[in-house]
Coordinates of C-alpha atoms in Angstrom, one line a residue:
Chain V
M6 CA -23.0 0.8 -60.1
R7 CA -23.4 1.1 -56.3
R8 CA -21.2 2.6 -53.6
I9 CA -20.9 0.4 -50.5
R10 CA -19.8 1.8 -47.2
L11 CA -18.1 -0.4 -44.7
T12 CA -17.4 0.1 -41.0
V13 CA -14.2 -1.8 -40.3
A14 CA -12.6 -3.0 -37.1
Y15 CA -9.1 -4.3 -37.0
D16 CA -6.2 -5.3 -34.8
G17 CA -3.3 -3.2 -36.2
T18 CA -0.6 -5.4 -34.6
N19 CA 0.4 -7.3 -37.7
Y20 CA -0.2 -4.5 -40.3
C21 CA 1.9 -1.6 -41.7
G22 CA -1.1 0.6 -41.1
W23 CA -4.1 1.2 -43.3
Q24 CA -2.8 2.6 -46.5
I25 CA -1.5 0.4 -49.3
Q26 CA 2.3 0.6 -49.6
P27 CA 5.0 -1.3 -51.3
N28 CA 6.9 -2.6 -48.3
G29 CA 4.4 -4.5 -46.1
I30 CA 0.9 -5.7 -45.8
T31 CA -1.8 -3.2 -44.9
V32 CA -5.4 -3.3 -43.9
E33 CA -6.6 -1.5 -47.1
E34 CA -4.7 -4.1 -49.2
V35 CA -6.3 -7.1 -47.5
L36 CA -9.7 -5.5 -47.6
K37 CA -9.3 -4.6 -51.3
K38 CA -8.1 -8.1 -52.3
T39 CA -10.9 -9.7 -50.2
I40 CA -13.6 -7.6 -51.9
E41 CA -12.1 -8.4 -55.3
K42 CA -12.2 -12.2 -54.5
L43 CA -15.8 -11.9 -53.5
T44 CA -17.1 -9.7 -56.4
G45 CA -14.7 -10.8 -59.1
E46 CA -14.2 -7.1 -59.9
K47 CA -11.2 -4.8 -59.6
V48 CA -12.0 -2.2 -56.9
T49 CA -10.6 0.9 -55.2
V50 CA -11.0 1.1 -51.5
L51 CA -11.2 4.7 -50.1
G52 CA -10.7 4.9 -46.3
A53 CA -11.6 7.6 -43.9
S54 CA -8.6 7.4 -41.6
R55 CA -5.2 6.2 -42.7
T56 CA -4.2 4.8 -39.3
D57 CA -0.5 4.1 -38.7
S58 CA 1.4 0.9 -38.3
G59 CA 0.3 -1.0 -35.1
V60 CA -2.7 1.3 -34.5
H61 CA -6.1 -0.4 -33.9
A62 CA -9.6 0.5 -35.1
L63 CA -13.1 -0.3 -33.8
G64 CA -14.8 1.8 -36.5
N65 CA -12.8 3.0 -39.4
V66 CA -14.9 3.8 -42.5
A67 CA -14.3 2.8 -46.1
V68 CA -16.2 2.7 -49.4
F69 CA -15.9 0.9 -52.7
D70 CA -17.9 0.8 -55.9
T71 CA -19.4 -2.4 -57.3
E72 CA -21.6 -3.8 -60.0
S73 CA -22.2 -6.9 -57.9
R74 CA -25.7 -7.9 -57.0
I75 CA -24.9 -8.8 -53.4
P76 CA -27.3 -6.9 -51.1
A77 CA -25.4 -4.0 -49.5
E78 CA -26.1 -5.1 -45.9
R79 CA -24.9 -8.6 -46.8
F80 CA -21.4 -7.6 -47.7
S81 CA -20.3 -7.5 -44.0
Y82 CA -21.2 -11.2 -43.5
A83 CA -19.8 -12.3 -46.9
L84 CA -16.5 -10.4 -46.4
N85 CA -16.1 -11.7 -42.8
Q86 CA -16.2 -15.2 -44.1
K87 CA -13.1 -14.5 -46.2
L88 CA -11.2 -11.9 -44.1
P89 CA -8.5 -12.9 -41.6
R90 CA -9.6 -12.9 -38.0
D91 CA -7.8 -9.6 -37.3
I92 CA -10.1 -7.6 -39.7
T93 CA -13.8 -7.5 -39.3
V94 CA -16.5 -5.6 -41.3
V95 CA -18.9 -4.5 -38.5
E96 CA -21.5 -3.1 -40.9
S97 CA -22.1 -2.5 -44.6
R98 CA -24.7 -0.4 -46.4
E99 CA -25.2 1.5 -49.6
V100 CA -24.4 5.2 -49.9
P101 CA -24.8 7.7 -52.8
L102 CA -22.0 7.4 -55.4
T103 CA -20.8 10.9 -54.5
W104 CA -20.3 10.0 -50.8
H105 CA -16.6 10.1 -49.9
P106 CA -15.5 9.1 -46.4
R107 CA -12.9 11.9 -46.2
Y108 CA -14.8 14.8 -47.8
Q109 CA -17.7 14.9 -45.3
N110 CA -17.9 16.8 -42.1
S111 CA -17.2 14.3 -39.4
R112 CA -16.0 13.9 -35.9
K113 CA -13.4 11.2 -35.2
T114 CA -13.0 9.7 -31.7
Y115 CA -9.8 8.2 -30.7
E116 CA -8.8 6.5 -27.4
Y117 CA -5.3 6.2 -26.1
R118 CA -5.2 3.3 -23.6
I119 CA -2.7 3.2 -20.8
I120 CA -2.1 0.6 -18.1
N121 CA -0.2 2.2 -15.1
A122 CA 1.2 -0.8 -13.3
P123 CA 4.6 -2.0 -12.2
V124 CA 4.8 -4.9 -14.6
L125 CA 3.6 -5.5 -18.1
Y126 CA 0.5 -7.8 -18.4
P127 CA 1.2 -10.1 -21.3
T128 CA -2.4 -10.5 -22.5
E129 CA -2.9 -6.7 -22.6
R130 CA 0.5 -5.8 -24.1
L131 CA -0.8 -5.4 -27.7
Y132 CA -3.6 -3.0 -26.8
H133 CA -2.2 -0.7 -24.2
C134 CA 0.8 1.4 -23.5
F135 CA 2.4 0.3 -20.2
V136 CA 3.7 3.0 -17.8
S137 CA 5.4 1.7 -14.7
F138 CA 6.0 5.0 -13.0
P139 CA 2.9 6.3 -11.1
L140 CA 0.8 8.7 -13.2
D141 CA -1.0 11.7 -11.6
V142 CA -4.2 11.7 -13.6
E143 CA -5.4 15.0 -12.1
K144 CA -2.2 16.7 -13.5
M145 CA -2.7 15.1 -16.9
R146 CA -6.3 16.5 -16.9
E147 CA -4.9 20.0 -16.0
G148 CA -2.3 19.8 -18.8
A149 CA -4.9 18.6 -21.3
A150 CA -7.4 21.4 -20.6
C151 CA -5.7 23.9 -23.0
L152 CA -6.0 21.5 -26.0
T153 CA -9.8 21.6 -26.6
G154 CA -11.0 24.1 -29.1
E155 CA -9.4 25.3 -32.4
H156 CA -5.7 25.6 -32.3
D157 CA -2.6 25.4 -34.4
F158 CA -1.3 21.9 -33.5
A159 CA 2.0 22.3 -35.3
S160 CA 3.8 21.3 -32.0
F161 CA 1.8 18.1 -31.8
C162 CA 2.3 16.6 -35.3
C163 CA 4.9 14.7 -37.1
I164 CA 7.4 16.9 -38.8
R165 CA 6.9 15.0 -42.0
T166 CA 3.3 15.9 -42.2
G167 CA 2.1 17.0 -45.6
A168 CA -0.9 19.0 -44.2
K169 CA -1.3 22.4 -45.7
S170 CA -2.6 23.8 -42.4
T171 CA -1.9 22.5 -38.9
V172 CA -5.0 24.1 -37.4
R173 CA -7.4 21.6 -36.1
T174 CA -10.3 21.5 -33.6
I175 CA -10.6 19.2 -30.7
T176 CA -14.2 19.2 -29.5
D177 CA -13.7 17.0 -26.5
L178 CA -10.8 15.6 -24.5
E179 CA -11.4 13.5 -21.4
I180 CA -9.2 11.3 -19.3
F181 CA -10.8 8.4 -17.5
Q182 CA -9.3 6.3 -14.8
E183 CA -10.5 2.9 -13.6
G184 CA -7.9 1.4 -11.3
E185 CA -4.7 0.8 -13.3
Y186 CA -6.5 1.6 -16.6
I187 CA -6.2 5.2 -17.9
T188 CA -7.9 6.2 -21.1
I189 CA -7.4 9.5 -23.0
R190 CA -10.5 9.9 -25.1
V191 CA -10.3 12.7 -27.7
T192 CA -12.8 13.8 -30.3
G193 CA -12.2 16.3 -33.1
T194 CA -13.1 17.3 -36.6
G195 CA -9.7 16.2 -37.9
F196 CA -6.3 15.1 -36.6
L197 CA -2.7 15.7 -37.9
Y198 CA -0.4 12.8 -38.5
N199 CA 0.6 11.3 -35.1
M200 CA -1.3 14.0 -33.3
V201 CA -3.1 11.8 -30.8
R202 CA 0.0 9.8 -30.0
I203 CA 2.0 13.0 -29.5
I204 CA -0.7 14.4 -27.2
A205 CA -0.7 11.1 -25.3
G206 CA 3.1 10.9 -25.0
T207 CA 3.2 14.5 -23.7
L208 CA 0.4 14.0 -21.2
I209 CA 2.2 10.9 -19.9
R210 CA 5.2 13.1 -19.2
V211 CA 3.0 15.4 -17.3
G212 CA 1.5 12.5 -15.4
R213 CA 4.9 11.3 -14.4
G214 CA 5.8 14.7 -13.1
F215 CA 8.5 15.1 -15.7
Y216 CA 6.6 18.2 -17.0
E217 CA 4.4 20.7 -15.1
P218 CA 0.8 20.8 -16.5
E219 CA 1.5 24.3 -17.9
K220 CA 4.2 22.8 -20.2
V221 CA 1.4 21.6 -22.5
Q222 CA 0.1 25.1 -23.2
E223 CA 3.7 26.3 -23.6
L224 CA 4.4 23.7 -26.3
L225 CA 1.1 24.4 -28.0
E226 CA 1.9 28.1 -28.2
G227 CA 5.4 27.4 -29.5
R228 CA 3.8 26.1 -32.7
V229 CA 6.8 24.1 -33.7
R230 CA 7.5 20.4 -33.1
T231 CA 10.4 19.8 -30.7
R232 CA 11.7 16.7 -29.0
E233 CA 9.8 17.8 -25.9
A234 CA 6.6 16.6 -27.5
V235 CA 7.0 12.8 -27.4
T236 CA 5.1 10.2 -29.4
A237 CA 3.5 7.5 -27.4
P238 CA 3.7 3.9 -28.9
P239 CA 1.1 2.9 -31.5
E240 CA -0.3 -0.2 -29.6
G241 CA -2.2 2.1 -27.2
L242 CA -4.2 3.9 -29.9
F243 CA -7.7 3.0 -31.1
L244 CA -9.8 4.8 -33.7
I245 CA -13.1 4.3 -31.9
K246 CA -15.6 5.8 -34.3
I247 CA -16.3 8.4 -37.0
A248 CA -19.5 10.3 -36.7
Y249 CA -20.6 12.0 -39.9
E250 CA -22.7 15.2 -39.8
G251 CA -26.4 14.4 -40.0
E252 CA -26.0 10.9 -38.8
E253 CA -26.5 9.5 -35.3
G254 CA -23.2 9.1 -33.7
Chain K
M14 CA 21.0 -23.6 -2.4
R15 CA 17.7 -21.6 -2.3
R16 CA 14.3 -22.4 -3.9
I17 CA 12.7 -19.4 -5.7
R18 CA 9.0 -19.3 -6.3
L19 CA 7.7 -17.3 -9.2
T20 CA 4.2 -16.1 -10.1
V21 CA 4.1 -16.1 -13.8
A22 CA 1.7 -14.4 -16.3
Y23 CA 1.7 -15.2 -20.0
D24 CA -0.1 -14.8 -23.2
G25 CA -0.4 -18.4 -24.4
T26 CA -1.1 -17.5 -28.1
N27 CA 2.3 -18.2 -29.4
Y28 CA 3.2 -21.2 -27.2
C29 CA 2.6 -24.9 -27.3
G30 CA 1.4 -24.7 -23.7
W31 CA 3.5 -24.7 -20.5
Q32 CA 5.3 -28.0 -20.5
I33 CA 8.6 -28.6 -22.4
Q34 CA 8.1 -30.7 -25.4
P35 CA 10.2 -31.6 -28.5
N36 CA 8.0 -30.1 -31.2
G37 CA 7.4 -26.5 -30.3
I38 CA 8.3 -23.7 -28.0
T39 CA 6.7 -23.7 -24.5
V40 CA 6.5 -21.2 -21.6
E41 CA 8.5 -23.5 -19.3
E42 CA 11.3 -23.8 -21.8
V43 CA 11.6 -20.0 -22.3
L44 CA 11.5 -19.5 -18.5
K45 CA 14.1 -22.1 -17.9
K46 CA 16.5 -20.7 -20.6
T47 CA 16.0 -17.2 -19.3
I48 CA 16.8 -18.2 -15.7
E49 CA 19.9 -20.1 -16.9
K50 CA 21.0 -17.0 -18.9
L51 CA 20.6 -14.9 -15.8
T52 CA 22.2 -17.2 -13.2
G53 CA 24.7 -19.0 -15.4
E54 CA 23.4 -22.3 -13.8
K55 CA 21.5 -25.2 -15.2
V56 CA 18.0 -25.2 -13.6
T57 CA 14.9 -27.3 -13.6
V58 CA 11.6 -25.4 -13.5
L59 CA 8.7 -27.1 -11.8
G60 CA 5.3 -25.6 -12.7
A61 CA 2.0 -25.9 -10.8
S62 CA -0.3 -26.0 -13.8
R63 CA 0.7 -27.4 -17.2
T64 CA -1.6 -25.2 -19.2
D65 CA -2.5 -26.2 -22.8
S66 CA -1.5 -24.7 -26.1
G67 CA -3.0 -21.3 -26.5
V68 CA -4.2 -21.0 -22.9
H69 CA -3.3 -17.9 -20.9
A70 CA -2.3 -17.4 -17.3
L71 CA -2.3 -14.4 -15.0
G72 CA -0.9 -16.4 -12.0
N73 CA 0.7 -19.7 -12.7
V74 CA 3.3 -20.7 -10.1
A75 CA 6.7 -22.2 -10.7
V76 CA 9.9 -22.9 -8.7
F77 CA 13.6 -23.4 -9.4
D78 CA 16.7 -23.9 -7.2
T79 CA 19.7 -21.7 -7.4
E80 CA 23.1 -20.9 -5.8
S81 CA 22.9 -17.4 -7.2
R82 CA 23.2 -14.5 -4.8
I83 CA 20.4 -12.4 -6.5
P84 CA 17.9 -11.5 -3.8
A85 CA 14.8 -13.6 -4.2
E86 CA 12.4 -10.6 -4.6
R87 CA 14.7 -9.2 -7.3
F88 CA 14.4 -12.2 -9.7
S89 CA 11.1 -10.9 -11.0
Y90 CA 12.6 -7.7 -12.2
A91 CA 15.8 -9.3 -13.4
L92 CA 13.9 -12.0 -15.4
N93 CA 11.5 -9.5 -16.9
Q94 CA 14.4 -7.6 -18.5
K95 CA 15.3 -10.7 -20.4
L96 CA 11.9 -12.4 -21.0
P97 CA 9.9 -11.8 -24.2
R98 CA 6.9 -9.5 -23.7
D99 CA 4.4 -12.3 -23.7
I100 CA 5.8 -13.8 -20.4
T101 CA 6.0 -11.7 -17.2
V102 CA 7.2 -12.8 -13.7
V103 CA 4.7 -11.0 -11.5
E104 CA 6.4 -11.9 -8.2
S105 CA 9.4 -13.8 -6.9
R106 CA 10.2 -15.0 -3.4
E107 CA 12.1 -17.7 -1.5
V108 CA 10.3 -20.8 -0.3
P109 CA 11.6 -23.8 1.7
L110 CA 13.6 -26.3 -0.4
T111 CA 10.8 -28.9 0.2
W112 CA 8.1 -26.7 -1.2
H113 CA 6.7 -28.1 -4.5
P114 CA 4.0 -26.2 -6.4
R115 CA 2.0 -29.3 -7.2
Y116 CA 2.3 -31.2 -3.9
Q117 CA 0.5 -28.7 -1.7
N118 CA -3.1 -28.2 -1.0
S119 CA -4.3 -25.5 -3.3
R120 CA -7.3 -24.0 -5.1
K121 CA -6.9 -23.0 -8.7
T122 CA -9.2 -20.5 -10.2
Y123 CA -9.8 -20.4 -14.0
E124 CA -11.9 -18.1 -16.1
Y125 CA -13.4 -19.0 -19.4
R126 CA -14.1 -15.7 -21.2
I127 CA -16.8 -15.5 -23.9
I128 CA -18.0 -12.6 -26.1
N129 CA -21.5 -13.1 -27.2
A130 CA -21.8 -10.8 -30.2
P131 CA -22.8 -11.1 -33.9
V132 CA -19.3 -10.3 -35.2
L133 CA -15.8 -11.1 -34.0
Y134 CA -13.9 -8.2 -32.4
P135 CA -10.4 -8.3 -33.9
T136 CA -8.6 -6.8 -30.8
E137 CA -10.3 -9.3 -28.4
R138 CA -10.1 -12.4 -30.6
L139 CA -7.0 -13.9 -28.9
Y140 CA -8.4 -13.7 -25.4
H141 CA -12.1 -14.7 -25.8
C142 CA -14.2 -17.3 -27.3
F143 CA -16.7 -15.7 -29.7
V144 CA -20.2 -17.0 -29.8
S145 CA -22.5 -15.4 -32.4
F146 CA -25.8 -17.2 -31.4
P147 CA -27.5 -15.5 -28.4
L148 CA -26.7 -17.2 -25.1
D149 CA -29.2 -17.6 -22.3
V150 CA -26.9 -17.1 -19.3
E151 CA -29.7 -18.0 -16.8
K152 CA -29.9 -21.5 -18.4
M153 CA -26.1 -21.8 -18.4
R154 CA -26.2 -21.1 -14.6
E155 CA -29.0 -23.8 -14.2
G156 CA -26.9 -26.3 -16.1
A157 CA -23.7 -25.5 -14.1
A158 CA -25.4 -25.8 -10.7
C159 CA -24.8 -29.6 -10.5
L160 CA -21.1 -29.3 -11.1
T161 CA -20.0 -27.8 -7.8
G162 CA -18.9 -30.3 -5.1
E163 CA -17.0 -33.5 -5.3
H164 CA -17.8 -35.5 -8.4
D165 CA -16.3 -38.0 -10.8
F166 CA -15.6 -35.7 -13.8
A167 CA -14.8 -38.5 -16.3
S168 CA -17.4 -37.1 -18.7
F169 CA -15.6 -33.7 -18.6
C170 CA -12.0 -34.7 -19.3
C171 CA -9.9 -35.6 -22.3
I172 CA -10.0 -39.3 -23.1
R173 CA -6.2 -39.3 -23.2
T174 CA -5.9 -38.2 -19.6
G175 CA -3.4 -40.1 -17.5
A176 CA -5.1 -39.3 -14.2
K177 CA -5.5 -42.3 -11.8
S178 CA -8.7 -40.9 -10.5
T179 CA -11.2 -38.7 -12.3
V180 CA -12.8 -37.5 -9.0
R181 CA -12.3 -33.8 -8.4
T182 CA -13.9 -31.0 -6.3
I183 CA -15.2 -27.8 -7.7
T184 CA -15.6 -25.4 -4.8
D185 CA -17.1 -22.6 -6.7
L186 CA -18.6 -22.0 -10.2
E187 CA -20.1 -18.7 -11.1
I188 CA -21.1 -17.2 -14.4
F189 CA -20.9 -13.4 -14.8
Q190 CA -22.5 -11.3 -17.5
E191 CA -21.6 -7.7 -18.4
G192 CA -23.2 -6.8 -21.7
E193 CA -21.7 -9.0 -24.3
Y194 CA -19.0 -10.3 -22.0
I195 CA -19.8 -13.6 -20.3
T196 CA -17.3 -15.2 -17.9
I197 CA -17.4 -18.6 -16.4
R198 CA -15.3 -18.5 -13.2
V199 CA -14.5 -21.8 -11.6
T200 CA -12.4 -22.7 -8.6
G201 CA -11.4 -26.2 -7.5
T202 CA -8.8 -28.2 -5.7
G203 CA -7.7 -29.8 -9.0
F204 CA -8.7 -30.1 -12.6
L205 CA -8.5 -32.9 -15.2
Y206 CA -6.9 -32.3 -18.6
N207 CA -9.2 -30.0 -20.6
M208 CA -11.8 -30.1 -17.9
V209 CA -12.6 -26.4 -17.8
R210 CA -12.8 -26.1 -21.5
I211 CA -15.1 -29.1 -21.7
I212 CA -17.3 -27.6 -19.0
A213 CA -17.3 -24.3 -20.9
G214 CA -18.1 -25.9 -24.3
T215 CA -21.0 -27.9 -22.8
L216 CA -22.4 -24.8 -21.0
I217 CA -22.2 -22.9 -24.3
R218 CA -24.4 -25.6 -25.8
V219 CA -26.8 -25.1 -23.0
G220 CA -26.8 -21.3 -23.5
R221 CA -27.6 -21.7 -27.2
G222 CA -30.5 -23.9 -26.4
F223 CA -28.9 -26.9 -28.0
Y224 CA -29.0 -28.8 -24.7
E225 CA -31.5 -28.4 -21.8
P226 CA -29.8 -27.5 -18.5
E227 CA -30.5 -31.0 -17.2
K228 CA -28.2 -32.4 -19.9
V229 CA -25.2 -31.4 -17.8
Q230 CA -26.2 -33.5 -14.9
E231 CA -27.0 -36.4 -17.2
L232 CA -23.5 -36.1 -18.8
L233 CA -21.9 -35.9 -15.4
E234 CA -23.7 -39.0 -14.2
G235 CA -22.8 -40.9 -17.3
R236 CA -19.1 -40.8 -16.2
V237 CA -17.8 -41.4 -19.6
R238 CA -16.6 -38.9 -22.1
T239 CA -18.8 -38.7 -25.2
R240 CA -18.9 -36.4 -28.2
E241 CA -21.8 -34.6 -26.5
A242 CA -19.3 -32.9 -24.1
V243 CA -17.6 -30.5 -26.4
T244 CA -14.2 -28.7 -25.8
A245 CA -14.3 -24.9 -26.1
P246 CA -11.3 -23.3 -27.8
P247 CA -8.2 -22.5 -25.8
E248 CA -8.0 -18.8 -26.3
G249 CA -10.9 -18.1 -23.9
L250 CA -9.2 -19.8 -21.0
F251 CA -7.2 -18.0 -18.3
L252 CA -5.6 -19.6 -15.3
I253 CA -6.3 -16.7 -12.9
K254 CA -4.6 -17.7 -9.7
I255 CA -3.5 -20.6 -7.4
A256 CA -4.2 -20.1 -3.7
Y257 CA -2.1 -22.4 -1.5
E258 CA -3.5 -23.5 1.9
G259 CA -2.4 -21.2 4.7
E260 CA -1.7 -18.3 2.3
E261 CA -3.9 -15.3 1.6
G262 CA -5.6 -15.9 -1.6

């Protein structure tokens, strides 16, 4: 028995997120069925990040166990021949049987991509959040400054979260601007359900002048989710990469 | 009666091209129906470029005539409220009743967008042609050099073309490379059916080393379409803009 680790990229547009569920097709399900077709075995796919409906990934990580003799590095090519075009296995390799994508120290990097333009660009609509009101990026940066470090992010997570603790650490948060393109890039050791989208939605309100930058700190210190912390739409969110401790990232 | 000119952007993925046809939904049809819903009149939409199925546009141009009192500049906003998210009116304004988007001297700029990478990127798949074999961009440029100027492009058009003459002028053809992204940008006074995609497909063969750069000139001089001039897939093609004589471009 070998454990194969996959780096998976996908366009989340047509999926009900990562995790298998009864009412809709998910990335995990398509991946599992494709591996089963390839190997002729029943497999369980364990994913690192259970991304939400409509959210994209460039580098999610998953593992499965197999008796197949296909060389580990060859799985990416073999699976890509059978996968739909909106899911790609970027890399495959063998890991120890005890290696679990969620029970390792890691840093996840997400990007929230915004286009700040008066009209929607049709060919970018599935991969950006469009904001037609002018955004003040400097103010967004001011507002975001309080979020790095270890904090109780209860105000920035979905009320339905099942997490035991709402304390998380953001190691890095930067906001880049290139013309109309604004990217919020955030790295942390873990994220609560909807956390990046709620941070993005709230920072967009700051950028529009709807909130003062200080509002972000105020919400954070409130430690309770209110309607003031708004969730930005899923299509702007990309899981960029997961860097595991002891690996190059 | 006023004539309104629209600059239209669209994602061609889900359309059978621009022109109204019986067997499938087209951009022209959706635009026409949306204008009719807005104005309450029957209208005819005249488009500048009848882009093919799956081809995208950032700046196609169309006109329609109306008795409506909506200010010309306001049509873009009003139509965007009713259009699906894959079609956007970027700009609207009044033009003389005699102004026809196809019977004016103009220069059209197209881009053919390639990603040269070993695997397909799911979130880019609808807007690029993926080439996994390494491309030699310098050789593609060498091959393309003979195409600028006035030529008989019979070898680079679809056999089913209805054009009376296959002579066209390419005023500019450049190939840009930025990492894995390769863009063929071509401007001309007019293009034959499938011409840009056949140029792109043939230059990709040159880049792969399948053809020597001199092959392009040889095909051009042959003045007859053969299977050696291959059509690149539609998703990589963007109609970027149409610059009319006497206007800023």
